Amino acid sequence: MKIGFIGLGVMGKPMAKHLVEAGHDVVVYNRSRPSMDELAATGAVAADNLAQVGQTDIVITMLPDSPDVEAVLFHEEGVASTLQPGAVVIDCSTISPQAAGVIGEQLAAAQVDFVDAPVSGGEAGAVNGALAIMMGGDEETVARAQDVLGVFAAAMAHVGPIGSGQLVKAANQMLVAGNIALVAEALSLLQRTDVDVPAAVDVLNGGLASSQVLKAKGPKMLARDFTPGFRLDLHYKDLLIALAACEQAGVAVPIAGMTTQLVQAMRAAGDGGQDHGALIKAVERLSGIPPHKT
Amino acid sequence: MKIGFIGLGVMGKPMAKHLVEAGHDVVVYNRSRPSMDELAATGAVAADNLAQVGQTDIVITMLPDSPDVEAVLFHEEGVASTLQPGAVVIDCSTISPQAAGVIGEQLAAAQVDFVDAPVSGGEAGAVNGALAIMMGGDEETVARAQDVLGVFAAAMAHVGPIGSGQLVKAANQMLVAGNIALVAEALSLLQRTDVDVPAAVDVLNGGLASSQVLKAKGPKMLARDFTPGFRLDLHYKDLLIALAACEQAGVAVPIAGMTTQLVQAMRAAGDGGQDHGALIKAVERLSGIPPHKT
């Protein structure tokens, strides 16, 4: 299969590598050159321009936000200028469900199929080929996408029509951020008592309070290791997408709304580049308490 | 071992049964008679009064709130009136950490040891002997408690001095209620879109958004099965204990605070007797949207 891949960032680079290793002909494009050269060294073709990426069967985009995806596809000399009818575009970026719908319509007008397929699992998931992928689109196109994305997925689900993948990713980001905020509050309480906090985290993970956030982020929050991982700036962007989706659906979400404001507080304090586990600092600042040393 | 057990409610009855089945001599006491008769039929001794329960080596209490525990122990003809020096009281109720501290001091004056050992896991955990138990007290007394409580525990941890078990339970109840509120918001969003919600819940449980609440309560919330389980009235009581503990520790907890208000909204609307998963109704009411039918 001839596959185009646009966006060789923290996530995109390892995802594209998995495709090359699986034996596909992969044409890669990135704004800056070094990542392209790195991929070329593993057997990919470094494209000179976006139009060249469009001369493939399937194009995968992995970019920061909606305008980035729209630009690479629909810019005058973008991917869509050379895509042939019957080709498939798979967007693995996290963008707004509505933007995904509009992109789908524009591509359909050129007889190009579209799947929104945002991923969850972070850099580790991308490197280990263990991402969770939530796909929106028609049955047949999702099946074609699934064959390709499988090389870097641990879990894949077809969750509805175009835009549905993004809606489920929005829900995912609400749950993750809210869980981090809750764990931050619980740990902030326990750290200011005589409790043996690591022992407490263990027993909490033995019952209904257990969560993947408590397991994966809890120990890092206790060790105050806030190296990203997933940056608060990006999580904030995803939360704004989620809140807009909730507005569109007519659902007020007080917990996700409050959580978003705590993330915004972190950005206001200059900590937007830290891992989302750093949210515990917002809880501490709010009460004017110094960072807890373990 | 001769064990006294006070409080044969939804949790206490199966816990006491496990002790009888393990071969202990168990003396039980309950405000109403039928549960005592039921336990007597399995081999326990039904006590005529609280003083009789005090004529044992270890007394376990499993009661609704702090005043109930204080009353059975320190009432004029209560348990403490007959407890011998060297005996141990283990309180498995969920009460305030400060009340646990005061009880511990009062018992210590009579040379009786004390462990606060609140449990997590609900009725199913009690029946299946699979509770998570968080214990506060001195090393030696906790070790004695552990030998006895093991018959109905899947996980046990010594988390610090007297009161620490209650502090960890407070954190547990903040995490569980907050997680339920978050899942309620996420499901309320997804149910008002074209998303295949059960497929979405599956893929969400494959990544960082995964939690025991999403796994155990999510399907019941989708099926609108709000049979308790754990009643919102009780969770509200536990959240007030947690918020007081946070106040005491000097930590503001906006997410747990907002969650508590959603639980209070459910009680105001007359739904306090329903399972805590019914919190999804508060999210729906807030936006004036009718209950979602699956």
Coordinates of C-alpha atoms in Angstrom, one line a residue:
Chain A
M1 CA 0.0 0.0 0.0
K2 CA 1.2 3.5 -0.8
I3 CA 0.7 5.7 2.2
G4 CA 1.2 9.4 2.7
F5 CA 2.0 10.6 6.3
I6 CA 1.9 14.3 7.3
G7 CA 3.1 15.5 10.7
L8 CA 6.2 13.8 12.2
G9 CA 5.9 15.2 15.7
V10 CA 6.3 13.3 19.1
M11 CA 3.4 11.0 18.1
G12 CA 3.6 11.1 14.3
K13 CA 7.2 10.0 13.9
P14 CA 6.9 6.7 15.7
M15 CA 3.5 6.0 14.0
A16 CA 5.0 6.6 10.6
K17 CA 8.0 4.3 11.5
H18 CA 5.6 1.5 12.3
L19 CA 4.0 1.8 8.8
V20 CA 7.5 1.6 7.2
E21 CA 8.4 -1.4 9.3
A22 CA 5.1 -3.1 8.3
G23 CA 6.4 -2.9 4.6
H24 CA 4.2 -0.1 3.3
D25 CA 5.6 2.5 0.8
V26 CA 5.4 5.6 3.0
V27 CA 5.8 9.1 1.7
V28 CA 6.3 11.5 4.6
Y29 CA 6.0 15.3 4.9
N30 CA 6.8 17.6 7.9
R31 CA 7.3 21.3 8.3
S32 CA 10.9 20.9 9.4
R33 CA 13.4 18.7 7.6
P34 CA 15.2 16.7 10.3
S35 CA 12.3 14.3 11.1
M36 CA 11.8 13.7 7.4
D37 CA 15.5 12.7 7.0
E38 CA 15.2 10.4 10.0
L39 CA 12.2 8.6 8.4
A40 CA 14.0 8.5 5.0
A41 CA 16.9 6.7 6.7
T42 CA 14.4 3.9 7.7
G43 CA 13.1 3.5 4.1
A44 CA 10.4 6.2 3.7
V45 CA 10.4 8.8 0.9
A46 CA 10.7 12.4 2.0
A47 CA 8.2 14.4 0.0
D48 CA 9.3 17.8 -1.5
N49 CA 5.8 19.2 -1.2
L50 CA 2.2 18.4 -0.1
A51 CA 1.0 17.7 -3.6
Q52 CA 3.4 14.7 -3.8
V53 CA 1.9 13.2 -0.6
G54 CA -1.5 13.3 -2.4
Q55 CA -0.2 10.8 -5.0
T56 CA -0.9 7.9 -2.7
D57 CA -3.8 5.5 -1.8
I58 CA -4.1 6.6 1.8
V59 CA -3.1 9.8 3.5
I60 CA -2.7 10.0 7.3
T61 CA -2.5 13.4 9.1
M62 CA -1.2 13.8 12.7
L63 CA -1.2 17.5 13.4
P64 CA -1.8 19.9 16.3
D65 CA -5.2 21.4 15.6
S66 CA -8.1 21.8 13.1
P67 CA -6.6 24.7 11.0
D68 CA -3.4 22.7 10.5
V69 CA -5.3 19.7 9.1
E70 CA -7.5 22.0 6.9
A71 CA -4.3 23.8 5.6
V72 CA -2.3 20.7 4.5
L73 CA -5.4 19.2 2.8
F74 CA -7.0 22.2 1.1
H75 CA -4.2 24.7 0.6
E76 CA -4.0 25.6 -3.1
E77 CA -1.1 23.2 -3.6
G78 CA -2.2 20.9 -0.7
V79 CA -2.8 17.2 -0.6
A80 CA -6.3 17.4 -2.0
S81 CA -5.0 19.0 -5.2
T82 CA -3.6 15.6 -6.3
L83 CA -5.7 13.0 -4.4
Q84 CA -7.4 10.6 -6.8
P85 CA -11.1 9.5 -6.4
G86 CA -11.2 6.4 -4.2
A87 CA -8.3 7.5 -2.0
V88 CA -8.8 7.7 1.8
V89 CA -7.8 10.4 4.2
I90 CA -7.4 9.3 7.9
D91 CA -7.0 12.2 10.4
C92 CA -5.4 11.0 13.6
S93 CA -5.1 14.5 15.0
T94 CA -7.4 15.7 17.9
I95 CA -9.6 18.4 16.3
S96 CA -13.2 19.5 16.7
P97 CA -15.9 17.1 15.7
Q98 CA -17.5 19.8 13.5
A99 CA -14.2 20.5 11.7
A100 CA -14.0 16.7 11.0
G101 CA -17.5 16.9 9.5
V102 CA -16.6 19.8 7.2
I103 CA -13.4 18.1 6.1
G104 CA -15.4 14.9 5.4
E105 CA -17.8 16.9 3.2
Q106 CA -15.1 18.7 1.3
L107 CA -13.3 15.4 0.5
A108 CA -16.5 13.6 -0.4
A109 CA -17.1 16.3 -3.1
A110 CA -13.8 15.0 -4.7
Q111 CA -14.9 11.4 -4.2
V112 CA -12.3 10.9 -1.5
D113 CA -13.3 9.0 1.6
F114 CA -12.5 10.2 5.2
V115 CA -12.2 8.7 8.6
D116 CA -11.5 10.7 11.8
A117 CA -9.3 8.5 14.0
P118 CA -7.9 10.3 17.0
V119 CA -5.6 8.3 19.2
S120 CA -5.1 8.0 22.9
G121 CA -2.0 6.6 24.7
G122 CA 0.6 9.3 24.3
E123 CA 4.2 9.0 23.1
A124 CA 4.7 5.6 24.8
G125 CA 1.6 4.3 23.1
A126 CA 2.8 5.5 19.7
V127 CA 6.4 4.1 20.2
N128 CA 5.1 0.7 21.5
G129 CA 2.3 0.5 18.8
A130 CA -0.2 0.4 21.6
L131 CA -2.6 3.3 20.9
A132 CA -6.3 3.3 21.5
I133 CA -8.0 4.5 18.3
M134 CA -11.6 5.8 18.1
M135 CA -12.8 5.9 14.5
G136 CA -15.7 7.8 12.9
G137 CA -16.8 7.2 9.3
D138 CA -18.8 4.8 7.1
E139 CA -18.4 1.0 7.7
E140 CA -16.3 0.3 4.5
T141 CA -13.9 3.2 4.9
V142 CA -13.3 2.5 8.6
A143 CA -12.5 -1.1 7.7
R144 CA -9.9 0.1 5.2
A145 CA -8.5 2.5 7.8
Q146 CA -8.4 -0.3 10.4
D147 CA -6.1 -2.5 8.2
V148 CA -3.5 0.3 8.2
L149 CA -3.8 1.7 11.7
G150 CA -3.7 -1.7 13.3
V151 CA 0.2 -1.6 13.2
F152 CA 0.2 0.9 16.0
A153 CA -3.0 0.1 17.8
A154 CA -3.8 -1.9 21.0
A155 CA -7.5 -1.1 20.8
M156 CA -9.6 0.2 17.9
A157 CA -13.3 0.8 17.8
H158 CA -15.7 2.1 15.1
V159 CA -17.8 4.5 17.2
G160 CA -20.1 6.1 14.6
P161 CA -20.3 8.4 11.6
I162 CA -17.6 11.0 10.7
G163 CA -16.9 13.2 13.7
S164 CA -17.7 10.4 16.2
G165 CA -14.1 9.6 16.8
Q166 CA -13.5 13.2 17.8
L167 CA -16.5 13.2 20.1
V168 CA -15.2 10.1 21.9
K169 CA -11.7 11.7 22.1
A170 CA -13.4 14.8 23.6
A171 CA -15.0 12.6 26.3
N172 CA -11.6 10.9 26.8
Q173 CA -9.9 14.2 27.5
M174 CA -12.6 15.3 29.9
L175 CA -12.3 12.1 31.8
V176 CA -8.5 12.2 31.9
A177 CA -8.1 15.8 33.0
G178 CA -10.9 15.5 35.5
N179 CA -9.3 12.4 36.9
I180 CA -5.9 14.1 37.2
A181 CA -7.6 17.0 39.1
L182 CA -9.3 14.6 41.5
V183 CA -6.1 12.7 42.1
A184 CA -4.3 16.0 42.7
E185 CA -6.9 17.0 45.3
A186 CA -6.8 13.6 47.0
L187 CA -3.0 13.5 47.1
S188 CA -2.8 17.1 48.3
L189 CA -5.1 16.1 51.2
L190 CA -3.1 13.0 52.1
Q191 CA 0.3 14.6 51.8
R192 CA -0.7 17.1 54.5
T193 CA -1.5 14.4 57.1
D194 CA 0.4 11.6 58.8
V195 CA -0.8 9.1 56.2
D196 CA 1.8 6.8 54.4
V197 CA 0.8 8.1 50.9
P198 CA 2.3 5.4 48.7
A199 CA 0.6 2.7 50.8
A200 CA -2.6 4.7 50.5
V201 CA -2.3 4.9 46.7
D202 CA -1.9 1.1 46.6
V203 CA -5.0 0.4 48.6
L204 CA -7.0 3.0 46.8
N205 CA -6.1 1.2 43.5
G206 CA -7.6 -2.0 45.0
G207 CA -11.2 -0.7 44.9
L208 CA -13.8 1.5 43.2
A209 CA -11.5 4.6 43.4
S210 CA -9.0 2.9 41.1
S211 CA -8.2 4.5 37.7
Q212 CA -5.5 4.4 35.1
V213 CA -4.7 8.0 36.0
L214 CA -4.1 7.0 39.7
K215 CA -1.9 4.1 38.5
A216 CA 0.1 5.9 35.8
K217 CA 0.2 9.5 37.0
G218 CA -0.1 9.1 40.8
P219 CA 3.5 8.0 41.4
K220 CA 4.8 10.7 39.1
M221 CA 2.8 13.4 40.8
L222 CA 4.2 12.1 44.2
A223 CA 7.7 12.2 42.8
R224 CA 7.0 15.6 41.2
D225 CA 8.1 14.4 37.8
F226 CA 6.3 16.8 35.4
T227 CA 8.4 16.1 32.3
P228 CA 5.9 15.8 29.4
G229 CA 4.4 13.3 28.5
F230 CA 1.3 15.3 27.5
R231 CA 1.6 19.0 27.9
L232 CA -1.0 21.1 29.7
D233 CA -1.2 23.5 26.7
L234 CA -2.3 20.6 24.4
H235 CA -4.8 19.3 27.0
Y236 CA -6.2 22.8 27.3
K237 CA -6.8 22.9 23.6
D238 CA -8.5 19.5 23.8
L239 CA -10.7 20.6 26.7
L240 CA -11.9 23.7 24.7
I241 CA -12.9 21.3 21.9
A242 CA -14.7 19.1 24.5
L243 CA -16.5 22.1 26.1
A244 CA -17.6 23.3 22.6
A245 CA -18.9 19.8 21.8
C246 CA -20.9 19.8 25.1
E247 CA -22.3 23.2 24.2
Q248 CA -23.3 21.9 20.8
A249 CA -25.0 18.8 22.5
G250 CA -26.7 21.1 25.0
V251 CA -25.1 19.6 28.1
A252 CA -23.6 21.7 30.9
V253 CA -20.5 20.0 32.4
P254 CA -19.6 21.7 35.7
I255 CA -16.8 19.3 36.6
A256 CA -15.1 19.4 33.2
G257 CA -15.6 23.2 33.2
M258 CA -13.9 23.6 36.6
T259 CA -11.1 21.3 35.5
T260 CA -10.5 23.4 32.4
Q261 CA -10.2 26.5 34.6
L262 CA -7.6 24.7 36.7
V263 CA -5.6 23.8 33.5
Q264 CA -6.0 27.5 32.4
A265 CA -4.6 28.5 35.8
M266 CA -1.5 26.4 35.2
R267 CA -1.0 28.1 31.8
A268 CA -1.5 31.6 33.4
A269 CA 1.2 30.7 35.9
G270 CA 3.6 29.8 33.1
D271 CA 3.4 26.0 33.5
G272 CA 1.6 25.1 30.3
G273 CA 4.6 23.3 28.9
Q274 CA 4.6 20.8 31.8
D275 CA 3.0 17.4 31.9
H276 CA -0.7 17.4 32.8
G277 CA 0.2 15.6 36.1
A278 CA 1.5 19.0 37.2
L279 CA -2.1 20.0 37.8
I280 CA -1.4 19.2 41.5
K281 CA 0.5 22.5 41.5
A282 CA -2.8 24.4 40.8
V283 CA -4.4 22.8 43.8
E284 CA -1.5 23.7 46.0
R285 CA -1.3 27.3 44.7
L286 CA -5.1 27.8 45.2
S287 CA -4.6 27.2 48.9
G288 CA -1.3 29.0 49.1
I289 CA 0.5 25.9 50.3
P290 CA 4.1 25.2 49.4
P291 CA 5.0 22.2 47.1
H292 CA 5.1 19.0 49.0
K293 CA 8.6 17.4 49.2
T294 CA 8.6 13.6 49.4
Chain B
M1 CA -10.9 -15.9 69.2
K2 CA -13.9 -14.4 70.9
I3 CA -15.2 -11.5 68.8
G4 CA -17.9 -9.0 69.4
F5 CA -19.6 -7.5 66.3
I6 CA -22.0 -4.5 66.4
G7 CA -24.0 -3.4 63.4
L8 CA -25.6 -6.1 61.2
G9 CA -26.6 -3.9 58.2
V10 CA -26.1 -4.4 54.5
M11 CA -22.3 -4.6 55.0
G12 CA -22.0 -5.8 58.6
K13 CA -24.2 -8.9 58.3
P14 CA -22.0 -10.6 55.6
M15 CA -18.8 -9.5 57.4
A16 CA -20.0 -11.1 60.7
K17 CA -21.0 -14.3 58.8
H18 CA -17.4 -14.6 57.4
L19 CA -16.1 -14.4 61.0
V20 CA -18.5 -17.2 62.1
E21 CA -17.5 -19.3 59.1
A22 CA -13.8 -18.8 60.0
G23 CA -14.4 -20.6 63.3
H24 CA -14.4 -17.6 65.7
D25 CA -16.8 -17.3 68.6
V26 CA -18.9 -14.3 67.5
V27 CA -21.2 -12.3 69.8
V28 CA -23.4 -10.1 67.7
Y29 CA -25.5 -7.0 68.5
N30 CA -27.9 -5.0 66.3
R31 CA -30.6 -2.4 67.0
S32 CA -33.3 -4.6 65.4
R33 CA -33.7 -8.3 66.2
P34 CA -34.2 -10.2 62.8
S35 CA -30.5 -9.8 61.7
M36 CA -29.3 -11.1 65.1
D37 CA -31.6 -14.1 64.8
E38 CA -30.2 -14.7 61.3
L39 CA -26.6 -14.7 62.5
A40 CA -27.6 -16.8 65.6
A41 CA -28.9 -19.5 63.1
T42 CA -25.4 -19.7 61.6
G43 CA -23.7 -20.2 65.0
A44 CA -23.2 -16.7 66.5
V45 CA -24.4 -15.7 69.9
A46 CA -27.1 -12.9 69.9
A47 CA -26.2 -10.5 72.7
D48 CA -28.9 -9.2 75.0
N49 CA -27.1 -5.9 75.5
L50 CA -24.0 -4.0 74.6
A51 CA -22.2 -4.7 77.8
Q52 CA -22.3 -8.4 76.9
V53 CA -20.5 -7.6 73.6
G54 CA -17.7 -6.0 75.6
Q55 CA -16.9 -9.4 77.2
T56 CA -14.8 -10.4 74.2
D57 CA -11.2 -10.1 73.0
I58 CA -11.9 -8.0 69.9
V59 CA -14.9 -5.8 69.2
I60 CA -15.7 -4.8 65.6
T61 CA -18.2 -1.9 64.9
M62 CA -19.8 -1.4 61.5
L63 CA -22.2 1.6 62.0
P64 CA -23.5 4.5 59.9
D65 CA -21.7 7.5 61.4
S66 CA -19.5 8.9 64.2
P67 CA -22.2 9.4 66.9
D68 CA -23.4 5.8 66.4
V69 CA -19.9 4.4 67.1
E70 CA -19.4 6.8 70.1
A71 CA -22.8 5.7 71.5
V72 CA -22.3 2.0 71.4
L73 CA -18.9 2.2 72.9
F74 CA -19.3 4.9 75.6
H75 CA -22.9 4.9 76.5
E76 CA -23.3 4.2 80.3
E77 CA -24.0 0.5 79.7
G78 CA -22.0 0.4 76.4
V79 CA -19.3 -1.9 75.2
A80 CA -16.5 0.0 77.0
S81 CA -18.2 -0.6 80.4
T82 CA -17.1 -4.2 80.3
L83 CA -14.0 -4.3 77.9
Q84 CA -10.9 -5.6 79.6
P85 CA -7.4 -4.1 79.4
G86 CA -5.6 -5.5 76.3
A87 CA -8.8 -5.9 74.3
V88 CA -9.0 -4.3 70.8
V89 CA -11.7 -2.3 69.2
I90 CA -11.7 -2.2 65.4
D91 CA -14.1 0.3 63.8
C92 CA -14.9 -0.6 60.2
S93 CA -17.5 2.3 59.9
T94 CA -16.8 5.4 57.8
I95 CA -16.5 8.2 60.3
S96 CA -14.5 11.4 60.7
P97 CA -10.7 11.0 61.2
Q98 CA -11.0 13.3 64.2
A99 CA -13.8 11.3 65.8
A100 CA -11.5 8.2 65.3
G101 CA -8.7 10.0 67.1
V102 CA -11.0 10.9 70.1
I103 CA -12.3 7.3 70.3
G104 CA -8.7 6.0 70.3
E105 CA -7.8 8.3 73.2
Q106 CA -10.8 7.4 75.3
L107 CA -10.1 3.7 74.8
A108 CA -6.4 4.1 75.5
A109 CA -7.3 5.6 78.9
A110 CA -8.9 2.2 79.7
Q111 CA -5.9 0.3 78.2
V112 CA -8.0 -0.8 75.2
D113 CA -6.3 -0.6 71.8
F114 CA -8.0 0.8 68.8
V115 CA -7.7 0.6 65.0
D116 CA -9.8 2.6 62.5
A117 CA -10.3 0.2 59.5
P118 CA -12.9 1.6 57.1
V119 CA -13.7 -0.7 54.1
S120 CA -14.3 -0.1 50.4
G121 CA -16.1 -2.5 48.0
G122 CA -19.8 -2.3 48.9
E123 CA -22.2 -5.1 49.6
A124 CA -20.7 -7.3 46.9
G125 CA -17.2 -6.9 48.4
A126 CA -18.6 -7.8 51.9
V127 CA -20.5 -10.8 50.6
N128 CA -17.6 -12.1 48.6
G129 CA -15.0 -11.4 51.3
A130 CA -13.2 -9.0 48.9
L131 CA -13.2 -5.7 50.7
A132 CA -10.3 -3.2 50.5
I133 CA -9.4 -2.2 54.1
M134 CA -7.4 0.9 55.1
M135 CA -6.1 0.6 58.6
G136 CA -4.8 3.3 61.0
G137 CA -3.2 2.5 64.3
D138 CA 0.0 1.3 65.9
E139 CA 2.0 -1.5 64.3
E140 CA 1.1 -4.2 66.8
T141 CA -2.6 -3.5 67.1
V142 CA -2.9 -3.3 63.3
A143 CA -1.2 -6.7 63.0
R144 CA -3.8 -8.2 65.4
A145 CA -6.7 -6.5 63.5
Q146 CA -5.3 -7.8 60.2
D147 CA -5.5 -11.4 61.4
V148 CA -9.2 -11.0 62.0
L149 CA -10.2 -8.8 59.1
G150 CA -8.4 -10.9 56.5
V151 CA -11.4 -13.3 56.3
F152 CA -13.3 -10.6 54.3
A153 CA -10.5 -8.6 52.7
A154 CA -9.0 -8.7 49.2
A155 CA -6.6 -5.8 50.0
M156 CA -5.4 -4.5 53.3
A157 CA -2.9 -1.7 54.1
H158 CA -1.6 -0.1 57.2
V159 CA -1.6 3.5 56.2
G160 CA -0.5 5.3 59.4
P161 CA -1.5 6.2 62.9
I162 CA -5.1 6.2 64.3
G163 CA -7.3 8.2 62.0
S164 CA -5.3 7.5 58.9
G165 CA -7.6 4.8 57.7
Q166 CA -10.4 7.3 57.8
L167 CA -8.3 9.9 55.9
V168 CA -7.6 7.4 53.1
K169 CA -11.3 6.5 53.0
A170 CA -12.1 10.2 52.7
A171 CA -9.8 10.4 49.7
N172 CA -11.4 7.2 48.3
Q173 CA -14.9 8.7 48.5
M174 CA -13.7 12.0 46.9
L175 CA -12.2 10.0 44.0
V176 CA -15.2 7.7 43.6
A177 CA -17.9 10.5 43.6
G178 CA -15.8 12.7 41.3
N179 CA -15.2 9.9 38.9
I180 CA -19.0 9.2 38.8
A181 CA -19.7 12.8 38.1
L182 CA -17.1 12.9 35.3
V183 CA -18.5 9.7 33.8
A184 CA -22.0 11.2 34.1
E185 CA -20.9 14.3 32.1
A186 CA -19.0 12.2 29.4
L187 CA -21.9 9.8 28.9
S188 CA -24.4 12.7 28.9
L189 CA -22.4 14.3 26.0
L190 CA -22.1 11.1 24.0
Q191 CA -25.7 10.1 24.4
R192 CA -26.8 13.3 22.7
T193 CA -24.7 12.6 19.6
D194 CA -24.6 9.9 16.9
V195 CA -21.9 8.0 18.8
D196 CA -22.3 4.3 19.5
V197 CA -22.0 4.8 23.3
P198 CA -21.3 1.2 24.4
A199 CA -18.5 0.9 21.8
A200 CA -17.1 4.3 23.0
V201 CA -17.1 3.1 26.7
D202 CA -15.1 0.0 25.6
V203 CA -12.4 2.0 23.8
L204 CA -12.3 4.6 26.6
N205 CA -11.5 1.8 29.0
G206 CA -8.6 0.9 26.8
G207 CA -6.6 4.0 27.6
L208 CA -5.7 6.7 30.2
A209 CA -9.5 7.5 30.7
S210 CA -10.1 4.0 32.1
S211 CA -11.4 3.7 35.7
Q212 CA -13.1 1.2 37.9
V213 CA -16.1 3.6 38.0
L214 CA -16.3 3.6 34.2
K215 CA -16.1 -0.2 34.1
A216 CA -18.4 -1.0 37.1
K217 CA -20.9 1.9 37.0
G218 CA -20.8 3.0 33.3
P219 CA -23.0 0.2 32.0
K220 CA -25.5 0.6 34.9
M221 CA -25.7 4.3 34.2
L222 CA -26.4 3.6 30.5
A223 CA -29.0 1.0 31.5
R224 CA -30.4 3.5 34.1
D225 CA -30.2 0.9 36.8
F226 CA -30.0 3.0 40.0
T227 CA -30.8 0.3 42.5
P228 CA -28.4 0.7 45.4
G229 CA -25.5 -0.4 45.7
F230 CA -24.3 2.6 47.6
R231 CA -26.9 5.2 48.4
L232 CA -26.3 8.9 47.5
D233 CA -27.4 9.8 51.1
L234 CA -24.4 7.8 52.5
H235 CA -22.0 9.1 49.9
Y236 CA -23.0 12.7 50.8
K237 CA -22.3 12.0 54.5
D238 CA -18.8 10.6 53.5
L239 CA -18.1 13.7 51.3
L240 CA -18.9 16.0 54.2
I241 CA -16.4 14.1 56.2
A242 CA -13.9 14.4 53.3
L243 CA -14.5 18.2 52.9
A244 CA -14.0 18.7 56.7
A245 CA -10.7 16.7 56.5
C246 CA -9.6 18.9 53.6
E247 CA -10.5 22.0 55.6
Q248 CA -8.5 20.7 58.6
A249 CA -5.5 20.0 56.3
G250 CA -5.8 23.4 54.7
V251 CA -6.5 22.3 51.2
A252 CA -9.3 23.7 49.0
V253 CA -10.7 21.0 46.7
P254 CA -12.9 22.7 44.0
I255 CA -13.7 19.4 42.1
A256 CA -14.7 17.5 45.2
G257 CA -16.6 20.5 46.4
M258 CA -18.6 20.8 43.1
T259 CA -19.2 17.1 43.1
T260 CA -20.6 17.3 46.7
Q261 CA -23.1 19.9 45.5
L262 CA -24.2 17.7 42.6
V263 CA -24.8 14.9 45.2
Q264 CA -26.7 17.4 47.4
A265 CA -28.8 18.4 44.3
M266 CA -29.8 14.7 44.0
R267 CA -30.9 14.7 47.6
A268 CA -32.8 17.9 47.2
A269 CA -34.6 16.4 44.2
G270 CA -35.6 13.4 46.4
D271 CA -33.2 10.9 44.9
G272 CA -30.9 10.4 47.9
G273 CA -32.0 6.8 48.3
Q274 CA -30.8 5.8 44.8
D275 CA -27.4 4.4 43.9
H276 CA -24.6 7.0 43.5
G277 CA -24.6 6.1 39.7
A278 CA -27.8 8.1 39.5
L279 CA -25.7 11.2 39.6
I280 CA -26.1 11.3 35.8
K281 CA -29.7 12.6 36.6
A282 CA -28.2 15.7 38.2
V283 CA -26.2 16.5 35.0
E284 CA -29.4 16.0 32.9
R285 CA -31.6 18.1 35.2
L286 CA -29.0 20.9 35.3
S287 CA -29.4 21.4 31.5
G288 CA -33.1 20.6 31.5
I289 CA -32.7 17.6 29.3
P290 CA -35.0 14.6 29.6
P291 CA -33.5 11.2 30.7
H292 CA -31.9 9.4 27.9
K293 CA -33.6 6.1 26.9
T294 CA -31.3 3.4 25.5

